[in-house]
């Protein structure tokens, strides 16, 4: 066989995960709590700039999956790779330094600080070298400007000086997005960003996410089907910890198995 | 750096300026009124204020409820007493010893303590402080339980000495002002923003990519060294050291001073210490059962006095304007 053909054959036999634009690869991930299997040999991938949605009924193991991607939980088996680099057992803060950012299903902001300070922490985390003990943080122009820009992007520019504790639920979720994007992540893990939101707030959040898309790869976990079908390039369906389907929104909409397991319930 | 950032802001800033000016004027007053005892009382309050301000850095801003902070007070004092036992009164040497011993003690214990949270953190900091306490009780060479008399105050090169009480008082006051300035700069810096953030939501900061353990450990060490310097002043002040200085009761009192004044406020711990010592003095002159009334007062403050004296002053002025 001529050398070129050998190379071609090798490429053909390589796993799909070796594509150069592959950002996140989850390979055969497994996690059990006692007898309950929360993540059952899950494999999925997020390409650069892609919005990949994960849907599934309550208790399907969506948040458990995200927690293993961020490093808050250790998987029992399988691998997680970010841009070709294995990060399965890397601690949370180091993954974050590599560009993994998340928003939380249950709003998680720092309530004893101002809105601006919350985002400033995210900017600082990205900038590194924070062992500065003397100069006031609010006087570091470049950091403060970046934080303001991030707040403007999610429409919270006016509320920068308010205490984070005083924000409404929808504003908290917007702040979450501002913090997650302020670190200039390569991979954004959004855990139900629309949870508990009214119709109007959901529409605003879809708009905000649409302005972000195309930048970082996004893994979107969401219950709101209108939002999912409006945003996702691809959808994986998770039921009882296992992926039962992964396809384009149109194909998922017409997938009989998915309808039976999930969409039919609505 | 401009001066504006250091100027007092709001009613509490003015309370700070007025209090510090009043503290500067205390020695002339005690000389004119011939009340040396009053100087001793205020000096004790100033020294304990430094300890309270340092505790506030970890407790108030960092959310780390250390129940063993008096250990640093004791270690600092022993850094005057033990060299003195061997005839060494060099203040520079003693201070270097304070920084080294308190720094290493805070670093080693912090590596263990800071892996725990909540009530476990409280218990383990208490346990380490009690270890130092009993170590000193068992060291007969340095007086054990009975303590040790210090015959001379620290000397400094070029003939500098803190022989008389008024000089020592101004040294204490200068250290208090320096400590306040340092804490003010630290909590507003990038480092301080991380520290205040970990008190509110440590997990969130980690997911942002901040290795919070390192930040908290460094904060813990800085506070330990600050309190060690307060202990060094205390040793020079009392000219006597004993394990009682690092009793867990003293750690509890320091926590109370911080809470009474307002945890997480710059000057609150100083107000809290002042109020604590004034009450202790006033009630004990009033009745032998003063601790009973003091206890009732403490319970009421914890139940109803959220924000402490600092919060009270803010509330008072917000209502008027």
Coordinates of C-alpha atoms in Angstrom, one line a residue:
Chain A
X1 CA 0.0 0.0 0.0
X2 CA 1.4 3.5 -0.9
X3 CA 2.2 5.7 2.1
X4 CA -0.6 8.1 1.4
X5 CA -3.2 5.4 1.4
X6 CA -1.8 4.1 4.7
X7 CA -2.2 7.5 6.3
X8 CA -5.7 7.8 4.9
X9 CA -6.6 4.4 6.3
X10 CA -5.2 5.4 9.7
X11 CA -7.2 8.6 9.7
X12 CA -10.3 6.7 8.8
X13 CA -9.8 4.3 11.7
X14 CA -9.1 7.1 14.2
X15 CA -11.9 7.8 16.6
X16 CA -14.0 10.7 15.6
X17 CA -12.7 12.6 18.7
X18 CA -9.4 13.3 17.0
X19 CA -10.7 16.1 14.7
X20 CA -8.8 19.3 15.1
X21 CA -11.9 21.4 15.9
X22 CA -12.9 19.1 18.7
X23 CA -13.0 21.0 22.0
X24 CA -14.5 18.7 24.6
X25 CA -14.5 15.0 24.4
X26 CA -16.3 12.9 27.0
X27 CA -15.4 9.2 26.5
X28 CA -17.3 6.4 28.2
X29 CA -17.8 8.4 31.4
X30 CA -19.2 6.4 34.4
X31 CA -20.2 7.5 37.9
X32 CA -22.3 5.7 40.5
X33 CA -23.5 6.8 43.9
X34 CA -23.8 3.5 45.9
X35 CA -26.1 1.4 43.7
X36 CA -27.5 4.3 41.7
X37 CA -25.8 4.8 38.3
X38 CA -25.8 8.6 37.7
X39 CA -23.6 8.6 34.6
X40 CA -23.8 5.4 32.5
X41 CA -21.0 5.2 30.0
X42 CA -21.7 8.6 28.5
X43 CA -19.8 9.7 25.4
X44 CA -20.4 13.1 23.8
X45 CA -18.3 15.9 22.3
X46 CA -18.5 19.7 21.8
X47 CA -16.8 21.2 18.8
X48 CA -15.2 24.7 18.8
X49 CA -17.9 27.3 18.6
X50 CA -20.8 24.8 18.8
X51 CA -23.8 24.9 21.1
X52 CA -24.4 21.4 22.2
X53 CA -27.5 21.0 24.3
X54 CA -28.1 18.1 26.8
X55 CA -31.7 17.5 27.6
X56 CA -33.4 14.8 29.7
X57 CA -36.0 14.4 32.4
X58 CA -35.4 15.3 36.0
X59 CA -32.9 13.0 37.6
X60 CA -31.4 11.9 34.3
X61 CA -27.9 12.9 35.6
X62 CA -27.4 16.2 33.8
X63 CA -25.9 18.2 36.7
X64 CA -23.8 15.2 37.8
X65 CA -22.4 15.1 34.3
X66 CA -21.5 18.8 34.4
X67 CA -19.9 18.5 37.8
X68 CA -17.6 15.8 36.5
X69 CA -16.6 18.1 33.6
X70 CA -15.8 20.9 35.9
X71 CA -14.0 18.6 38.4
X72 CA -16.3 19.1 41.3
X73 CA -17.0 15.3 41.1
X74 CA -14.6 12.5 40.3
X75 CA -15.8 10.0 37.7
X76 CA -15.5 6.3 38.5
X77 CA -14.5 5.5 34.9
X78 CA -14.0 7.0 31.5
X79 CA -12.1 10.1 30.3
X80 CA -12.7 13.8 29.8
X81 CA -10.5 15.6 27.2
X82 CA -10.2 19.3 26.5
X83 CA -8.7 20.2 23.2
X84 CA -6.9 16.9 23.1
X85 CA -5.6 17.1 26.7
X86 CA -6.9 14.7 29.3
X87 CA -8.3 16.5 32.3
X88 CA -10.3 13.7 33.9
X89 CA -8.6 14.1 37.3
X90 CA -7.6 17.7 37.2
X91 CA -8.8 20.0 40.1
X92 CA -11.5 22.5 39.4
X93 CA -9.4 25.7 39.5
X94 CA -6.8 24.3 37.0
X95 CA -9.5 23.3 34.5
X96 CA -10.9 26.8 34.9
X97 CA -7.4 28.2 34.0
X98 CA -7.5 26.0 30.9
X99 CA -10.8 27.7 29.9
X100 CA -13.6 25.7 31.4
X101 CA -16.3 28.0 32.9
X102 CA -19.7 27.1 34.2
X103 CA -22.9 28.7 35.4
X104 CA -24.8 27.0 38.2
X105 CA -28.3 25.5 38.2
X106 CA -28.9 26.9 41.6
X107 CA -27.7 30.6 41.4
X108 CA -24.2 30.8 42.8
X109 CA -22.9 34.3 43.0
X110 CA -21.0 35.9 45.9
X111 CA -23.7 37.6 47.8
X112 CA -21.6 39.6 50.2
X113 CA -19.9 41.5 47.3
X114 CA -21.2 44.0 44.8
X115 CA -22.2 43.0 41.2
X116 CA -19.1 44.6 39.8
X117 CA -16.8 42.8 42.4
X118 CA -18.4 39.5 41.4
X119 CA -17.4 40.0 37.8
X120 CA -14.1 41.5 38.8
X121 CA -13.2 38.2 40.6
X122 CA -13.9 36.4 37.4
X123 CA -11.7 38.8 35.4
X124 CA -9.0 38.5 38.0
X125 CA -9.1 34.7 37.9
X126 CA -8.4 34.9 34.2
X127 CA -5.7 37.6 34.5
X128 CA -3.9 35.5 37.2
X129 CA -1.2 36.9 39.5
X130 CA -3.6 38.0 42.2
X131 CA -1.2 38.1 45.1
X132 CA -1.3 41.9 45.1
X133 CA -1.8 43.1 48.6
X134 CA -1.6 46.9 48.4
X135 CA -3.2 48.5 45.4
X136 CA -7.0 48.7 45.5
X137 CA -8.6 46.2 43.1
X138 CA -11.2 48.8 42.0
X139 CA -8.3 51.0 40.8
X140 CA -6.9 48.4 38.3
X141 CA -8.4 50.1 35.2
X142 CA -8.0 47.3 32.7
X143 CA -9.6 44.8 35.1
X144 CA -12.5 47.1 36.0
X145 CA -13.0 48.0 32.3
X146 CA -13.2 44.3 31.3
X147 CA -15.7 43.6 34.1
X148 CA -17.9 46.5 33.0
X149 CA -17.8 45.3 29.4
X150 CA -18.9 41.9 30.6
X151 CA -21.8 43.4 32.6
X152 CA -22.9 45.6 29.6
X153 CA -23.0 42.4 27.4
X154 CA -25.6 40.8 29.7
X155 CA -27.5 44.1 30.3
X156 CA -26.5 44.6 33.9
X157 CA -24.3 47.7 33.3
X158 CA -26.6 49.9 35.3
X159 CA -26.5 47.7 38.4
X160 CA -22.7 47.4 38.8
X161 CA -22.6 49.0 42.2
X162 CA -25.5 47.2 43.8
X163 CA -25.0 44.4 46.2
X164 CA -25.3 41.0 44.5
X165 CA -27.7 40.0 47.2
X166 CA -30.2 42.7 46.1
X167 CA -30.7 41.4 42.5
X168 CA -33.8 39.6 41.2
X169 CA -33.7 36.0 40.2
X170 CA -33.4 36.8 36.5
X171 CA -30.7 39.3 37.2
X172 CA -28.7 36.7 39.2
X173 CA -28.8 34.4 36.2
X174 CA -27.5 37.2 34.0
X175 CA -24.8 37.9 36.5
X176 CA -23.9 34.2 36.3
X177 CA -23.4 34.5 32.6
X178 CA -21.4 37.7 33.0
X179 CA -19.0 35.9 35.4
X180 CA -18.7 32.8 33.2
X181 CA -17.9 34.8 30.1
X182 CA -15.6 37.3 31.8
X183 CA -13.0 34.5 32.2
X184 CA -12.9 34.4 28.4
X185 CA -13.5 30.6 28.4
X186 CA -13.0 28.2 25.6
X187 CA -15.8 26.0 27.0
X188 CA -18.9 27.3 28.7
X189 CA -21.0 24.8 30.7
X190 CA -24.4 26.3 31.2
X191 CA -26.5 24.4 33.8
X192 CA -30.1 25.4 33.2
X193 CA -29.6 29.1 32.7
X194 CA -33.3 29.6 32.2
X195 CA -34.4 27.7 35.4
X196 CA -37.2 29.5 37.3
X197 CA -37.4 32.3 34.7
X198 CA -40.6 33.9 33.3
X199 CA -41.3 34.0 29.6
X200 CA -39.9 37.5 29.1
X201 CA -36.7 36.7 31.1
X202 CA -36.2 33.5 29.1
X203 CA -36.4 35.4 25.8
X204 CA -33.9 38.0 27.1
X205 CA -31.6 35.1 28.1
X206 CA -31.8 33.5 24.7
X207 CA -30.8 36.9 23.2
X208 CA -27.9 37.1 25.5
X209 CA -26.7 33.6 24.7
X210 CA -27.1 34.3 21.0
X211 CA -24.6 37.2 21.3
X212 CA -22.1 34.9 23.0
X213 CA -22.5 31.9 20.6
X214 CA -19.8 31.3 18.1
X215 CA -17.1 32.3 20.6
X216 CA -16.7 29.6 23.2
X217 CA -18.0 26.1 22.7
X218 CA -21.2 25.8 24.8
X219 CA -22.6 22.8 26.6
X220 CA -26.1 23.8 27.4
X221 CA -28.3 21.9 29.9
X222 CA -31.8 23.2 29.8
X223 CA -35.4 22.2 30.4
X224 CA -37.0 24.9 28.3
X225 CA -37.5 23.3 24.9
X226 CA -38.2 26.5 23.0
X227 CA -34.8 27.8 24.2
X228 CA -33.0 24.6 23.4
X229 CA -34.4 24.3 19.9
X230 CA -33.6 28.1 19.3
X231 CA -30.0 27.8 20.4
X232 CA -28.6 24.3 19.9
X233 CA -26.6 23.1 16.9
X234 CA -26.8 19.5 18.2
X235 CA -28.8 17.9 21.0
X236 CA -28.0 14.9 23.2
X237 CA -30.8 13.2 25.1
X238 CA -29.9 11.8 28.5
X239 CA -32.2 9.3 30.2
X240 CA -31.3 7.4 33.4
X241 CA -27.6 8.5 33.1
X242 CA -27.2 7.2 29.5
X243 CA -27.2 9.1 26.1
X244 CA -30.1 7.6 24.1
X245 CA -29.8 9.9 21.1
X246 CA -27.5 12.6 19.7
X247 CA -28.5 14.5 16.6
X248 CA -29.5 17.8 15.1
X249 CA -32.6 19.6 16.6
X250 CA -34.8 18.5 13.7
X251 CA -33.8 14.9 13.9
X252 CA -34.3 14.9 17.7
X253 CA -37.7 16.4 17.3
X254 CA -38.7 13.5 15.1
X255 CA -36.9 10.7 17.0
X256 CA -39.5 8.1 18.2
X257 CA -37.3 6.8 21.0
X258 CA -36.8 10.4 22.3
X259 CA -40.5 11.2 22.0
X260 CA -41.3 8.1 24.0
X261 CA -38.7 8.7 26.7
X262 CA -39.0 12.4 27.1
X263 CA -40.8 14.8 24.8
X264 CA -44.0 12.7 24.9
X265 CA -44.3 13.5 28.6
X266 CA -44.9 17.2 27.9
Chain B
X1 CA -1.7 56.6 45.4
X2 CA -3.7 59.6 46.4
X3 CA -4.8 60.4 49.9
X4 CA -8.5 60.2 49.0
X5 CA -8.7 56.5 49.3
X6 CA -7.3 56.6 52.8
X7 CA -9.6 59.4 54.0
X8 CA -12.5 58.5 56.3
X9 CA -15.7 57.7 54.5
X10 CA -19.1 58.0 56.2
X11 CA -19.8 58.2 59.9
X12 CA -17.6 55.3 60.9
X13 CA -14.6 56.9 59.2
X14 CA -15.1 60.0 61.4
X15 CA -15.5 57.8 64.5
X16 CA -12.2 56.3 63.6
X17 CA -10.4 59.6 63.2
X18 CA -11.9 61.1 66.4
X19 CA -11.0 57.9 68.4
X20 CA -7.4 57.9 67.2
X21 CA -7.0 61.6 68.0
X22 CA -8.4 61.0 71.5
X23 CA -6.0 58.1 71.9
X24 CA -3.0 60.4 71.0
X25 CA -4.2 62.8 73.8
X26 CA -4.5 60.1 76.5
X27 CA -0.9 60.3 77.9
X28 CA -0.9 64.1 78.4
X29 CA -4.3 63.7 80.2
X30 CA -3.1 61.0 82.5
X31 CA 0.0 63.1 83.4
X32 CA -2.0 66.2 84.1
X33 CA -4.8 64.4 86.0
X34 CA -2.2 62.2 87.7
X35 CA -4.0 58.9 86.8
X36 CA -1.3 56.5 85.7
X37 CA -3.8 53.6 86.1
X38 CA -5.9 55.0 83.3
X39 CA -3.0 54.9 80.9
X40 CA -2.5 51.2 81.7
X41 CA -6.1 50.6 81.0
X42 CA -6.1 52.3 77.7
X43 CA -2.8 50.7 76.7
X44 CA -4.3 47.2 77.4
X45 CA -7.2 48.2 75.2
X46 CA -4.9 49.4 72.4
X47 CA -2.9 46.2 72.5
X48 CA -5.9 43.9 72.5
X49 CA -7.4 46.1 69.7
X50 CA -4.4 45.1 67.5
X51 CA -5.2 41.5 68.2
X52 CA -8.9 42.0 67.5
X53 CA -8.1 43.8 64.2
X54 CA -5.9 40.9 63.1
X55 CA -8.5 38.4 64.1
X56 CA -11.1 40.4 62.1
X57 CA -9.0 39.9 59.0
X58 CA -9.5 36.1 59.1
X59 CA -12.9 36.1 60.9
X60 CA -14.7 39.1 59.6
X61 CA -13.4 39.4 56.1
X62 CA -12.3 35.8 55.4
X63 CA -15.1 34.0 57.2
X64 CA -12.6 31.8 59.1
X65 CA -13.8 31.6 62.7
X66 CA -10.5 30.9 64.5
X67 CA -11.0 30.0 68.1
X68 CA -7.3 29.8 68.8
X69 CA -6.2 33.3 68.0
X70 CA -4.9 34.0 71.6
X71 CA -2.2 31.4 70.9
X72 CA -0.4 34.1 68.8
X73 CA -0.8 36.6 71.6
X74 CA 0.9 34.2 73.9
X75 CA 3.6 33.2 71.5
X76 CA 4.4 36.9 70.9
X77 CA 4.7 37.5 74.6
X78 CA 6.9 34.5 75.1
X79 CA 9.2 35.8 72.3
X80 CA 9.9 38.7 74.8
X81 CA 10.0 36.5 77.9
X82 CA 12.2 33.5 76.8
X83 CA 15.0 35.6 75.2
X84 CA 14.8 37.8 78.3
X85 CA 15.3 34.7 80.5
X86 CA 18.7 34.4 78.7
X87 CA 19.4 38.1 79.1
X88 CA 18.5 39.0 75.5
X89 CA 16.5 42.1 75.3
X90 CA 17.2 43.1 71.7
X91 CA 13.9 44.2 70.2
X92 CA 14.9 43.5 66.6
X93 CA 15.8 40.0 67.5
X94 CA 12.6 39.5 69.4
X95 CA 10.5 40.8 66.6
X96 CA 12.2 38.6 64.0
X97 CA 11.5 35.7 66.4
X98 CA 7.8 36.7 66.6
X99 CA 7.5 36.8 62.8
X100 CA 9.3 33.5 62.4
X101 CA 7.6 31.5 65.1
X102 CA 4.1 32.9 64.5
X103 CA 4.5 32.6 60.8
X104 CA 5.6 29.0 60.9
X105 CA 3.0 28.1 63.5
X106 CA 0.2 29.7 61.4
X107 CA 1.5 28.1 58.2
X108 CA 1.7 24.6 59.7
X109 CA -1.6 24.7 61.6
X110 CA -3.3 26.5 58.7
X111 CA -2.3 23.7 56.3
X112 CA -4.4 21.4 58.5
X113 CA -7.2 23.7 59.8
X114 CA -8.1 25.3 56.4
X115 CA -9.0 21.9 55.0
X116 CA -12.0 21.9 57.3
X117 CA -15.0 24.2 57.4
X118 CA -17.5 25.5 59.9
X119 CA -17.6 24.0 63.4
X120 CA -14.7 21.6 62.5
X121 CA -12.5 24.6 61.7
X122 CA -13.5 26.2 65.1
X123 CA -12.6 23.0 67.0
X124 CA -9.3 22.3 65.3
X125 CA -8.0 25.9 65.7
X126 CA -9.0 25.6 69.4
X127 CA -7.2 22.2 69.6
X128 CA -3.9 23.7 68.2
X129 CA -4.1 26.6 70.6
X130 CA -4.6 24.3 73.6
X131 CA -1.6 22.3 72.5
X132 CA 0.6 25.4 72.8
X133 CA -1.1 26.3 76.1
X134 CA -0.3 22.9 77.6
X135 CA 3.2 22.9 76.1
X136 CA 3.9 26.2 78.0
X137 CA 2.2 24.9 81.2
X138 CA 4.6 21.9 81.1
X139 CA 7.7 23.9 80.4
X140 CA 9.0 24.3 84.0
X141 CA 12.2 25.9 82.8
X142 CA 10.2 29.0 81.8
X143 CA 8.0 29.1 84.8
X144 CA 5.4 26.6 83.7
X145 CA 2.0 27.4 85.2
X146 CA 3.4 30.2 87.3
X147 CA 4.8 32.2 84.4
X148 CA 7.9 34.2 84.1
X149 CA 8.8 37.8 85.1
X150 CA 10.5 39.9 82.4
X151 CA 13.0 42.3 84.0
X152 CA 13.5 44.7 81.1
X153 CA 11.6 46.0 78.1
X154 CA 12.9 45.6 74.6
X155 CA 15.9 47.6 73.6
X156 CA 16.6 48.8 70.1
X157 CA 19.9 49.7 68.3
X158 CA 21.2 53.3 68.5
X159 CA 20.1 53.6 72.1
X160 CA 16.4 53.3 71.4
X161 CA 14.5 51.8 74.3
X162 CA 10.9 51.6 75.3
X163 CA 11.7 52.2 79.0
X164 CA 8.8 54.2 80.3
X165 CA 5.1 53.6 79.9
X166 CA 4.3 56.7 77.7
X167 CA 6.9 55.6 75.1
X168 CA 5.5 52.1 75.1
X169 CA 2.0 53.5 74.8
X170 CA 2.9 55.5 71.7
X171 CA 4.6 52.5 70.2
X172 CA 1.4 50.5 70.7
X173 CA -0.7 53.2 69.1
X174 CA 1.7 53.5 66.1
X175 CA 1.4 49.7 65.7
X176 CA -2.4 49.9 65.9
X177 CA -2.5 52.6 63.2
X178 CA -0.1 50.6 61.0
X179 CA -2.2 47.5 61.4
X180 CA -5.4 49.4 60.5
X181 CA -3.7 50.8 57.4
X182 CA -2.4 47.4 56.3
X183 CA -5.7 45.7 56.8
X184 CA -7.5 48.5 55.0
X185 CA -5.1 48.1 52.0
X186 CA -5.2 44.3 52.1
X187 CA -9.0 43.9 52.1
X188 CA -9.4 46.3 49.2
X189 CA -6.6 44.8 47.1
X190 CA -7.0 42.1 44.5
X191 CA -5.9 39.6 47.1
X192 CA -8.5 41.0 49.6
X193 CA -11.3 40.7 47.0
X194 CA -10.5 37.0 46.7
X195 CA -10.5 36.7 50.5
X196 CA -13.8 38.4 50.9
X197 CA -15.2 36.3 48.1
X198 CA -14.2 33.0 49.7
X199 CA -16.1 34.0 52.8
X200 CA -19.3 34.4 50.7
X201 CA -19.0 31.5 48.2
X202 CA -15.7 29.6 48.1
X203 CA -16.9 27.0 45.6
X204 CA -17.8 29.7 43.1
X205 CA -14.4 31.2 43.3
X206 CA -12.8 27.8 42.7
X207 CA -14.9 27.3 39.6
X208 CA -13.7 30.6 38.4
X209 CA -10.2 29.3 38.5
X210 CA -9.0 30.7 41.8
X211 CA -7.0 28.3 44.1
X212 CA -8.7 29.7 47.2
X213 CA -6.8 27.5 49.7
X214 CA -3.6 29.3 49.0
X215 CA -5.2 32.7 49.4
X216 CA -6.8 31.7 52.7
X217 CA -3.6 30.2 54.0
X218 CA -1.6 33.4 53.3
X219 CA -4.3 35.5 54.9
X220 CA -4.2 33.2 58.0
X221 CA -0.4 33.6 58.2
X222 CA -0.6 37.4 57.9
X223 CA -3.2 37.6 60.7
X224 CA -1.2 35.3 62.9
X225 CA 2.0 37.4 62.6
X226 CA 0.0 40.6 63.3
X227 CA -1.4 39.1 66.4
X228 CA 2.1 37.9 67.4
X229 CA 3.3 41.5 67.3
X230 CA 0.4 42.5 69.6
X231 CA 1.6 39.7 71.9
X232 CA 5.1 41.2 71.8
X233 CA 3.7 44.5 72.9
X234 CA 1.6 42.7 75.6
X235 CA 4.8 41.1 77.0
X236 CA 6.5 44.4 77.1
X237 CA 3.5 45.9 78.8
X238 CA 2.8 43.4 81.5
X239 CA 6.5 42.5 82.0
X240 CA 5.2 39.1 82.9
X241 CA 4.2 36.1 80.8
X242 CA 2.2 33.0 81.6
X243 CA 0.2 30.4 79.7
X244 CA -3.0 32.2 80.8
X245 CA -2.3 34.7 78.0
X246 CA -3.2 32.0 75.4
X247 CA -6.1 30.5 77.4
X248 CA -9.0 29.5 75.2
X249 CA -11.1 32.0 77.2
X250 CA -8.9 34.8 75.8
X251 CA -9.5 33.5 72.3
X252 CA -13.3 33.6 73.0
X253 CA -13.0 37.2 74.3
X254 CA -11.2 38.2 71.1
X255 CA -14.0 36.8 69.0
X256 CA -16.5 38.7 71.1
X257 CA -14.6 42.0 70.7
X258 CA -14.7 41.5 67.0
X259 CA -18.4 40.6 66.9
X260 CA -19.3 43.4 69.4
X261 CA -17.6 46.0 67.3
X262 CA -18.8 44.6 63.9
X263 CA -17.1 41.8 62.1
X264 CA -15.9 42.7 58.6
X265 CA -15.6 46.4 59.3
X266 CA -12.2 48.1 59.5
X267 CA -12.5 50.0 62.8
X268 CA -15.3 47.9 64.4
X269 CA -12.9 45.6 66.3
X270 CA -11.2 48.6 68.0
X271 CA -14.6 49.9 69.2
X272 CA -15.5 46.4 70.3
X273 CA -12.4 46.0 72.3
X274 CA -12.9 49.5 73.9
X275 CA -16.5 48.7 74.8
X276 CA -15.5 45.3 76.2
X277 CA -12.8 46.6 78.4
X278 CA -14.9 49.6 79.6
X279 CA -17.8 47.3 80.5
X280 CA -15.5 44.8 82.2
X281 CA -14.0 47.7 84.3
X282 CA -17.3 49.4 85.0
X283 CA -19.2 46.2 86.0
X284 CA -16.5 44.8 88.1
X285 CA -16.4 48.0 90.2
X286 CA -20.1 47.8 90.5
X287 CA -20.7 44.3 91.7
X288 CA -18.7 41.1 92.4
X289 CA -21.2 39.2 90.3
X290 CA -20.3 41.3 87.3
X291 CA -19.6 38.3 85.0
X292 CA -23.3 37.4 85.3
X293 CA -24.4 40.8 84.0
X294 CA -21.7 40.7 81.4
X295 CA -22.9 37.3 80.2
X296 CA -26.5 38.6 79.8
X297 CA -25.2 41.6 77.8
X298 CA -23.2 39.3 75.5
X299 CA -26.3 37.2 74.8
X300 CA -28.3 40.3 74.0
X301 CA -25.7 41.7 71.7
X302 CA -25.4 38.4 69.8
X303 CA -29.2 38.1 69.5
X304 CA -30.1 41.7 68.5
X305 CA -26.9 43.5 67.7
X306 CA -26.3 42.4 64.1
X307 CA -23.4 44.4 62.6
X308 CA -22.2 45.4 66.1
X309 CA -21.2 48.9 67.0
X310 CA -20.1 49.6 63.4
X311 CA -23.6 48.7 62.2
X312 CA -25.2 50.6 65.0
X313 CA -23.4 53.8 64.1
X314 CA -24.3 53.5 60.4
X315 CA -27.9 52.9 61.3
X316 CA -28.0 55.9 63.6
X317 CA -26.7 58.2 60.9
X318 CA -28.8 56.8 58.1
X319 CA -31.9 57.4 60.2
X320 CA -30.9 61.0 60.8
X321 CA -30.2 61.9 57.2

